[in-house]
Amino acid sequence: MIAQITSRERMLAALRRQPVDYVPCCPFFSASLKGPQYTWQSRADSLDRIVNGLGLDGVVVVSLNESWHPDVTTRLWTESRAGEPWPILHKEISTPRGPLTAAIRVTDDLEHPNDIPLNSDWNVSRFVKPWLQTLEDVERYRYVHLLPSDEEIARARESFAAARKVADQYGVITYAPCGMGLTSAIQLFGPAQAIMLSMDAPEIIERFLEIDHAATMRRAEVLADLGADVICRNGFYETTDFWSPSQIRRFLVPRLKEEIEVMRCGGAAVTYTVCTGIMPMLDILAELDFDGYFSIEPALGNQDMRVVAARLCDRHAIWGGVSGPIHIGEGTPQIARQAVRDALAIFGQRGLILSAIPSIRAHWPWKNALAMFDEWRRIR
């Protein structure tokens, strides 16, 4: 019997498929898509409520951003067009190589109605013009995706020191997102255009990935040096929902292997976010040296968790097991409890971090989330 350990020790042991005192439960809580009236107030709105109130494992997120060239400037403007039901928001980023532009429809439910961030899922279905279309656009993009500057690194060191104090206070991990690759391409080109370019003009996608990879490698190096406990590579849209297995091997695998090596050099556990579309690429996931896979969807997309466990879990951990939208969002307390039992039965006590993936939304039935947590406490 293993003595009780801290949440940080438990999470890292689970990610490395080492023995734990009990299976950790570490979900993420997201804002609602249905509007600001749905909040986490008094439920999961702070690390204290998550860790001490609900008794869950938690994380303190740390980050290091890419840098923009000092000569880059931006401007925004809105126009109305005949036949368009929504205002059109434009943004221009002026770079030393020329302008980078995007335009989106400002719908009533847009999360950022006064800006067009470079990376946002909200942009994609509202694009009038995406950020990237040509090789020249990609070369301009480089000026807003440079290696982190000395100033950015200094700020990251300062913020990491503060984050580490909070993490130590609660005994939880520091968690650092790092790198997006083809996930970013989907957000910047738009899905259809990114996929067409990958076949018709793959050199454009290759050049984009070179730029992203260079920044990711430097960010990973610094985050590893800072001592981040977990570094997570975002591959949410890097699956066969969008790309063929041969494209994934060509575009991603060599770069991912280099990124994993650097991310791990400071002792961090390294995870990879994938959701649906993973069944045809299980061989690829099995060969990659990530410690664990986060956010594999267990109920949508015809994904067989027993096959996933058989193919991946001899040396990879699973951070997931419960479907946020199906078991929590559309489920019942009984369905949520059964999902927990199924996850433990399939993945076992070692190498599992229970989570409702990709997150729990504020407007979903709270009783379902509480049932999930209660069942976890009962059988963990």
Short mmCIF file of N, CA, C and O in Angstrom, two decimals, residues 164-268:
data_model
loop_
_atom_site.label_atom_id
_atom_site.label_comp_id
_atom_site.label_asym_id
_atom_site.label_seq_id
_atom_site.Cartn_x
_atom_site.Cartn_y
_atom_site.Cartn_z
N ARG A 164 4.88 29.04 -9.13
CA ARG A 164 5.43 27.92 -8.36
C ARG A 164 5.05 28.05 -6.88
O ARG A 164 4.74 27.05 -6.22
N LYS A 165 5.03 29.26 -6.37
CA LYS A 165 4.63 29.46 -4.97
C LYS A 165 3.19 29.02 -4.76
O LYS A 165 2.86 28.37 -3.76
N VAL A 166 2.31 29.38 -5.70
CA VAL A 166 0.91 28.97 -5.60
C VAL A 166 0.80 27.45 -5.72
O VAL A 166 0.06 26.79 -4.95
N ALA A 167 1.50 26.88 -6.68
CA ALA A 167 1.46 25.43 -6.87
C ALA A 167 1.96 24.71 -5.63
O ALA A 167 1.37 23.69 -5.21
N ASP A 168 3.01 25.21 -5.03
CA ASP A 168 3.54 24.58 -3.81
C ASP A 168 2.55 24.72 -2.66
O ASP A 168 2.41 23.80 -1.83
N GLN A 169 1.87 25.85 -2.59
CA GLN A 169 0.89 26.06 -1.53
C GLN A 169 -0.21 25.00 -1.57
O GLN A 169 -0.64 24.49 -0.53
N TYR A 170 -0.65 24.65 -2.79
CA TYR A 170 -1.73 23.68 -2.94
C TYR A 170 -1.22 22.27 -3.26
O TYR A 170 -2.02 21.33 -3.36
N GLY A 171 0.09 22.13 -3.43
CA GLY A 171 0.66 20.82 -3.70
C GLY A 171 0.35 20.28 -5.07
O GLY A 171 0.27 19.06 -5.27
N VAL A 172 0.14 21.17 -6.06
CA VAL A 172 -0.28 20.74 -7.39
C VAL A 172 0.84 21.01 -8.42
O VAL A 172 1.84 21.64 -8.12
N ILE A 173 0.62 20.54 -9.63
CA ILE A 173 1.61 20.67 -10.69
C ILE A 173 1.55 22.04 -11.35
O ILE A 173 0.52 22.70 -11.35
N THR A 174 2.68 22.44 -11.93
CA THR A 174 2.70 23.53 -12.90
C THR A 174 2.57 22.90 -14.28
O THR A 174 3.20 21.89 -14.59
N TYR A 175 1.76 23.54 -15.12
CA TYR A 175 1.34 22.96 -16.40
C TYR A 175 1.56 24.01 -17.48
O TYR A 175 1.00 25.10 -17.42
N ALA A 176 2.37 23.68 -18.49
CA ALA A 176 2.77 24.66 -19.49
C ALA A 176 2.37 24.20 -20.89
O ALA A 176 2.96 23.25 -21.42
N PRO A 177 1.40 24.85 -21.54
CA PRO A 177 1.13 24.58 -22.95
C PRO A 177 2.31 25.06 -23.80
O PRO A 177 2.90 26.11 -23.52
N CYS A 178 2.63 24.32 -24.85
CA CYS A 178 3.77 24.70 -25.69
C CYS A 178 3.66 24.07 -27.07
O CYS A 178 3.82 22.86 -27.21
N GLY A 179 3.38 24.89 -28.08
CA GLY A 179 3.38 24.43 -29.46
C GLY A 179 2.02 23.97 -29.94
O GLY A 179 1.25 23.35 -29.19
N MET A 180 1.72 24.31 -31.22
CA MET A 180 0.42 23.96 -31.80
C MET A 180 0.51 23.34 -33.19
O MET A 180 -0.42 22.64 -33.61
N GLY A 181 1.57 23.59 -33.94
CA GLY A 181 1.73 22.93 -35.22
C GLY A 181 0.54 23.06 -36.15
O GLY A 181 0.06 24.15 -36.45
N LEU A 182 0.02 21.91 -36.62
CA LEU A 182 -1.10 21.91 -37.55
C LEU A 182 -2.41 22.35 -36.90
O LEU A 182 -3.34 22.75 -37.60
N THR A 183 -2.48 22.29 -35.58
CA THR A 183 -3.64 22.87 -34.89
C THR A 183 -3.71 24.37 -35.17
O THR A 183 -4.76 24.93 -35.46
N SER A 184 -2.57 25.02 -35.09
CA SER A 184 -2.51 26.44 -35.41
C SER A 184 -2.82 26.69 -36.88
O SER A 184 -3.49 27.67 -37.23
N ALA A 185 -2.35 25.81 -37.76
CA ALA A 185 -2.64 25.97 -39.19
C ALA A 185 -4.14 25.95 -39.45
O ALA A 185 -4.65 26.75 -40.26
N ILE A 186 -4.87 25.07 -38.79
CA ILE A 186 -6.32 25.02 -38.96
C ILE A 186 -6.94 26.36 -38.56
O ILE A 186 -7.87 26.87 -39.21
N GLN A 187 -6.45 26.96 -37.48
CA GLN A 187 -7.02 28.22 -37.00
C GLN A 187 -6.64 29.41 -37.87
O GLN A 187 -7.40 30.37 -37.97
N LEU A 188 -5.48 29.38 -38.50
CA LEU A 188 -4.99 30.53 -39.24
C LEU A 188 -5.34 30.50 -40.73
O LEU A 188 -5.62 31.54 -41.33
N PHE A 189 -5.31 29.32 -41.33
CA PHE A 189 -5.70 29.18 -42.74
C PHE A 189 -7.19 28.90 -42.90
O PHE A 189 -7.76 29.16 -43.96
N GLY A 190 -7.81 28.34 -41.87
CA GLY A 190 -9.13 27.75 -41.99
C GLY A 190 -8.98 26.30 -42.42
O GLY A 190 -8.05 25.95 -43.16
N PRO A 191 -9.86 25.42 -41.96
CA PRO A 191 -9.68 23.98 -42.20
C PRO A 191 -9.62 23.60 -43.68
O PRO A 191 -8.69 22.89 -44.10
N ALA A 192 -10.59 24.05 -44.48
CA ALA A 192 -10.64 23.61 -45.87
C ALA A 192 -9.40 24.06 -46.63
O ALA A 192 -8.79 23.28 -47.38
N GLN A 193 -9.01 25.32 -46.43
CA GLN A 193 -7.85 25.83 -47.16
C GLN A 193 -6.56 25.16 -46.71
O GLN A 193 -5.71 24.83 -47.54
N ALA A 194 -6.41 24.93 -45.40
CA ALA A 194 -5.21 24.26 -44.91
C ALA A 194 -5.07 22.87 -45.52
O ALA A 194 -3.98 22.46 -45.95
N ILE A 195 -6.18 22.15 -45.56
CA ILE A 195 -6.14 20.79 -46.10
C ILE A 195 -5.85 20.80 -47.60
O ILE A 195 -5.04 20.00 -48.10
N MET A 196 -6.48 21.71 -48.34
CA MET A 196 -6.20 21.79 -49.78
C MET A 196 -4.76 22.16 -50.05
O MET A 196 -4.11 21.59 -50.94
N LEU A 197 -4.22 23.12 -49.28
CA LEU A 197 -2.82 23.50 -49.47
C LEU A 197 -1.88 22.35 -49.16
O LEU A 197 -0.83 22.20 -49.79
N SER A 198 -2.24 21.53 -48.18
CA SER A 198 -1.37 20.40 -47.82
C SER A 198 -1.19 19.43 -48.98
O SER A 198 -0.19 18.71 -49.05
N MET A 199 -2.16 19.43 -49.91
CA MET A 199 -2.07 18.57 -51.09
C MET A 199 -1.57 19.32 -52.31
O MET A 199 -0.75 18.80 -53.08
N ASP A 200 -2.05 20.56 -52.51
CA ASP A 200 -1.74 21.30 -53.73
C ASP A 200 -0.47 22.12 -53.64
O ASP A 200 0.20 22.36 -54.66
N ALA A 201 -0.15 22.60 -52.45
CA ALA A 201 1.05 23.42 -52.25
C ALA A 201 1.65 23.11 -50.89
O ALA A 201 1.69 23.97 -50.00
N PRO A 202 2.12 21.87 -50.69
CA PRO A 202 2.59 21.46 -49.36
C PRO A 202 3.77 22.28 -48.85
O PRO A 202 4.00 22.33 -47.65
N GLU A 203 4.49 22.94 -49.78
CA GLU A 203 5.61 23.76 -49.33
C GLU A 203 5.14 24.91 -48.44
O GLU A 203 5.90 25.38 -47.58
N ILE A 204 3.90 25.37 -48.63
CA ILE A 204 3.37 26.44 -47.78
C ILE A 204 3.16 25.92 -46.36
O ILE A 204 3.53 26.58 -45.38
N ILE A 205 2.60 24.72 -46.24
CA ILE A 205 2.40 24.12 -44.92
C ILE A 205 3.73 23.80 -44.27
O ILE A 205 3.93 24.02 -43.07
N GLU A 206 4.68 23.29 -45.06
CA GLU A 206 6.01 22.98 -44.52
C GLU A 206 6.67 24.23 -43.96
O GLU A 206 7.26 24.21 -42.87
N ARG A 207 6.60 25.33 -44.69
CA ARG A 207 7.22 26.57 -44.23
C ARG A 207 6.54 27.07 -42.96
O ARG A 207 7.21 27.50 -42.01
N PHE A 208 5.21 26.99 -42.92
CA PHE A 208 4.50 27.38 -41.71
C PHE A 208 4.96 26.55 -40.51
O PHE A 208 5.22 27.09 -39.42
N LEU A 209 5.08 25.25 -40.71
CA LEU A 209 5.50 24.38 -39.61
C LEU A 209 6.93 24.64 -39.18
O LEU A 209 7.27 24.49 -38.00
N GLU A 210 7.79 25.01 -40.11
CA GLU A 210 9.17 25.38 -39.74
C GLU A 210 9.17 26.55 -38.76
O GLU A 210 9.91 26.56 -37.76
N ILE A 211 8.35 27.54 -39.05
CA ILE A 211 8.28 28.73 -38.19
C ILE A 211 7.73 28.36 -36.82
O ILE A 211 8.27 28.75 -35.78
N ASP A 212 6.65 27.59 -36.81
CA ASP A 212 6.06 27.18 -35.54
C ASP A 212 7.02 26.31 -34.73
O ASP A 212 7.15 26.47 -33.51
N HIS A 213 7.68 25.40 -35.40
CA HIS A 213 8.58 24.47 -34.72
C HIS A 213 9.76 25.19 -34.08
O HIS A 213 10.14 24.88 -32.95
N ALA A 214 10.32 26.16 -34.78
CA ALA A 214 11.46 26.90 -34.22
C ALA A 214 11.06 27.61 -32.93
O ALA A 214 11.78 27.57 -31.92
N ALA A 215 9.89 28.27 -32.94
CA ALA A 215 9.43 28.96 -31.73
C ALA A 215 9.11 27.96 -30.63
O ALA A 215 9.41 28.20 -29.45
N THR A 216 8.50 26.84 -30.98
CA THR A 216 8.16 25.82 -29.99
C THR A 216 9.41 25.26 -29.34
O THR A 216 9.45 25.06 -28.11
N MET A 217 10.45 25.01 -30.12
CA MET A 217 11.69 24.44 -29.57
C MET A 217 12.31 25.39 -28.55
O MET A 217 12.76 24.97 -27.47
N ARG A 218 12.33 26.68 -28.85
CA ARG A 218 12.92 27.63 -27.90
C ARG A 218 12.04 27.78 -26.66
O ARG A 218 12.56 27.84 -25.53
N ARG A 219 10.73 27.85 -26.86
CA ARG A 219 9.83 27.93 -25.72
C ARG A 219 9.98 26.70 -24.84
O ARG A 219 10.02 26.80 -23.60
N ALA A 220 10.06 25.53 -25.45
CA ALA A 220 10.22 24.29 -24.69
C ALA A 220 11.51 24.28 -23.89
O ALA A 220 11.54 23.85 -22.73
N GLU A 221 12.57 24.77 -24.50
CA GLU A 221 13.86 24.83 -23.83
C GLU A 221 13.79 25.68 -22.57
O GLU A 221 14.28 25.29 -21.50
N VAL A 222 13.14 26.85 -22.68
CA VAL A 222 13.04 27.75 -21.53
C VAL A 222 12.11 27.16 -20.47
O VAL A 222 12.43 27.19 -19.27
N LEU A 223 10.96 26.63 -20.88
CA LEU A 223 10.03 26.06 -19.92
C LEU A 223 10.65 24.87 -19.18
O LEU A 223 10.42 24.69 -17.97
N ALA A 224 11.41 24.08 -19.89
CA ALA A 224 12.11 22.96 -19.24
C ALA A 224 13.12 23.47 -18.23
O ALA A 224 13.24 22.95 -17.11
N ASP A 225 13.85 24.52 -18.61
CA ASP A 225 14.83 25.11 -17.71
C ASP A 225 14.18 25.72 -16.47
O ASP A 225 14.74 25.66 -15.37
N LEU A 226 12.99 26.30 -16.65
CA LEU A 226 12.28 26.87 -15.51
C LEU A 226 11.84 25.80 -14.52
O LEU A 226 11.65 26.09 -13.33
N GLY A 227 11.66 24.58 -15.00
CA GLY A 227 11.23 23.50 -14.12
C GLY A 227 9.75 23.22 -14.15
O GLY A 227 9.19 22.75 -13.15
N ALA A 228 9.08 23.50 -15.27
CA ALA A 228 7.66 23.15 -15.39
C ALA A 228 7.48 21.66 -15.16
O ALA A 228 8.27 20.83 -15.63
N ASP A 229 6.44 21.30 -14.40
CA ASP A 229 6.21 19.89 -14.10
C ASP A 229 5.69 19.12 -15.30
O ASP A 229 6.10 17.99 -15.55
N VAL A 230 4.75 19.73 -16.03
CA VAL A 230 4.16 19.09 -17.20
C VAL A 230 4.18 20.09 -18.35
O VAL A 230 3.76 21.25 -18.18
N ILE A 231 4.67 19.67 -19.51
CA ILE A 231 4.62 20.49 -20.71
C ILE A 231 3.73 19.77 -21.70
O ILE A 231 3.90 18.58 -21.98
N CYS A 232 2.73 20.50 -22.22
CA CYS A 232 1.71 19.89 -23.07
C CYS A 232 1.76 20.45 -24.48
O CYS A 232 1.62 21.66 -24.67
N ARG A 233 1.96 19.59 -25.44
CA ARG A 233 1.93 19.95 -26.86
C ARG A 233 0.49 19.79 -27.36
O ARG A 233 -0.13 18.75 -27.19
N ASN A 234 -0.06 20.85 -27.96
CA ASN A 234 -1.44 20.85 -28.42
C ASN A 234 -1.53 20.25 -29.82
O ASN A 234 -1.09 20.85 -30.80
N GLY A 235 -2.12 19.07 -29.92
CA GLY A 235 -2.34 18.44 -31.21
C GLY A 235 -3.81 18.20 -31.50
O GLY A 235 -4.16 17.27 -32.24
N PHE A 236 -4.67 19.05 -30.95
CA PHE A 236 -6.11 18.82 -31.02
C PHE A 236 -6.60 18.62 -32.44
O PHE A 236 -7.47 17.79 -32.71
N TYR A 237 -6.05 19.39 -33.39
CA TYR A 237 -6.46 19.28 -34.79
C TYR A 237 -5.37 18.62 -35.64
O TYR A 237 -5.32 18.82 -36.85
N GLU A 238 -4.53 17.83 -35.01
CA GLU A 238 -3.46 17.13 -35.73
C GLU A 238 -3.78 15.64 -35.86
O GLU A 238 -2.91 14.78 -35.71
N THR A 239 -5.03 15.33 -36.14
CA THR A 239 -5.46 13.94 -36.23
C THR A 239 -6.05 13.67 -37.61
O THR A 239 -6.13 14.56 -38.46
N THR A 240 -6.50 12.44 -37.80
CA THR A 240 -7.03 12.07 -39.12
C THR A 240 -8.44 12.61 -39.35
O THR A 240 -9.05 12.31 -40.38
N ASP A 241 -8.96 13.42 -38.43
CA ASP A 241 -10.14 14.23 -38.77
C ASP A 241 -9.81 15.18 -39.92
O ASP A 241 -10.70 15.59 -40.67
N PHE A 242 -8.52 15.55 -40.03
CA PHE A 242 -8.10 16.53 -41.03
C PHE A 242 -7.00 16.03 -41.96
O PHE A 242 -6.96 16.42 -43.13
N TRP A 243 -6.10 15.19 -41.47
CA TRP A 243 -4.90 14.82 -42.20
C TRP A 243 -4.81 13.31 -42.33
O TRP A 243 -5.27 12.57 -41.47
N SER A 244 -4.17 12.85 -43.40
CA SER A 244 -3.97 11.42 -43.56
C SER A 244 -2.82 10.96 -42.66
O SER A 244 -1.95 11.77 -42.28
N PRO A 245 -2.75 9.67 -42.30
CA PRO A 245 -1.61 9.19 -41.53
C PRO A 245 -0.27 9.49 -42.21
O PRO A 245 0.71 9.81 -41.52
N SER A 246 -0.22 9.40 -43.53
CA SER A 246 1.05 9.68 -44.22
C SER A 246 1.42 11.15 -44.09
O SER A 246 2.61 11.50 -43.96
N GLN A 247 0.44 12.04 -44.13
CA GLN A 247 0.73 13.46 -43.92
C GLN A 247 1.21 13.72 -42.49
O GLN A 247 2.13 14.52 -42.27
N ILE A 248 0.59 13.06 -41.53
CA ILE A 248 1.02 13.23 -40.13
C ILE A 248 2.47 12.77 -39.98
O ILE A 248 3.28 13.42 -39.31
N ARG A 249 2.81 11.65 -40.60
CA ARG A 249 4.20 11.19 -40.53
C ARG A 249 5.14 12.17 -41.20
O ARG A 249 6.24 12.43 -40.71
N ARG A 250 4.73 12.73 -42.31
CA ARG A 250 5.60 13.65 -43.05
C ARG A 250 5.73 15.00 -42.34
O ARG A 250 6.84 15.48 -42.10
N PHE A 251 4.59 15.60 -42.02
CA PHE A 251 4.60 16.97 -41.49
C PHE A 251 4.99 17.03 -40.01
O PHE A 251 5.66 17.97 -39.58
N LEU A 252 4.55 16.03 -39.24
CA LEU A 252 4.61 16.18 -37.79
C LEU A 252 5.63 15.32 -37.07
O LEU A 252 6.32 15.81 -36.17
N VAL A 253 5.70 14.03 -37.40
CA VAL A 253 6.45 13.11 -36.55
C VAL A 253 7.89 13.54 -36.31
O VAL A 253 8.35 13.57 -35.16
N PRO A 254 8.68 13.90 -37.33
CA PRO A 254 10.06 14.32 -37.03
C PRO A 254 10.13 15.53 -36.11
O PRO A 254 10.99 15.60 -35.22
N ARG A 255 9.23 16.47 -36.31
CA ARG A 255 9.23 17.67 -35.47
C ARG A 255 8.79 17.34 -34.04
O ARG A 255 9.36 17.84 -33.07
N LEU A 256 7.76 16.51 -33.92
CA LEU A 256 7.29 16.13 -32.59
C LEU A 256 8.38 15.42 -31.80
O LEU A 256 8.54 15.66 -30.59
N LYS A 257 9.13 14.56 -32.45
CA LYS A 257 10.20 13.85 -31.75
C LYS A 257 11.24 14.81 -31.21
O LYS A 257 11.74 14.66 -30.08
N GLU A 258 11.59 15.81 -31.98
CA GLU A 258 12.54 16.82 -31.51
C GLU A 258 11.96 17.64 -30.36
O GLU A 258 12.65 17.94 -29.37
N GLU A 259 10.69 17.99 -30.46
CA GLU A 259 10.05 18.79 -29.42
C GLU A 259 9.95 18.01 -28.11
O GLU A 259 10.21 18.55 -27.03
N ILE A 260 9.60 16.73 -28.20
CA ILE A 260 9.52 15.90 -26.99
C ILE A 260 10.86 15.86 -26.28
O ILE A 260 10.93 16.00 -25.04
N GLU A 261 11.92 15.68 -27.03
CA GLU A 261 13.25 15.58 -26.43
C GLU A 261 13.61 16.85 -25.65
O GLU A 261 14.13 16.78 -24.53
N VAL A 262 13.33 18.00 -26.24
CA VAL A 262 13.65 19.26 -25.56
C VAL A 262 12.72 19.48 -24.38
O VAL A 262 13.16 19.92 -23.30
N MET A 263 11.44 19.22 -24.53
CA MET A 263 10.49 19.40 -23.43
C MET A 263 10.87 18.58 -22.22
O MET A 263 10.68 19.00 -21.08
N ARG A 264 11.42 17.40 -22.44
CA ARG A 264 11.73 16.49 -21.35
C ARG A 264 13.08 16.79 -20.70
O ARG A 264 13.37 16.26 -19.63
N CYS A 265 13.90 17.65 -21.29
CA CYS A 265 15.29 17.78 -20.83
C CYS A 265 15.42 18.33 -19.42
O CYS A 265 16.46 18.16 -18.78
N GLY A 266 14.38 19.00 -18.89
CA GLY A 266 14.44 19.49 -17.52
C GLY A 266 13.73 18.61 -16.53
O GLY A 266 13.58 18.98 -15.36
N GLY A 267 13.27 17.45 -16.98
CA GLY A 267 12.59 16.52 -16.09
C GLY A 267 11.08 16.57 -16.14
O GLY A 267 10.41 15.87 -15.38
N ALA A 268 10.50 17.40 -17.01
CA ALA A 268 9.05 17.50 -17.09
C ALA A 268 8.44 16.23 -17.68
O ALA A 268 9.06 15.54 -18.50
#
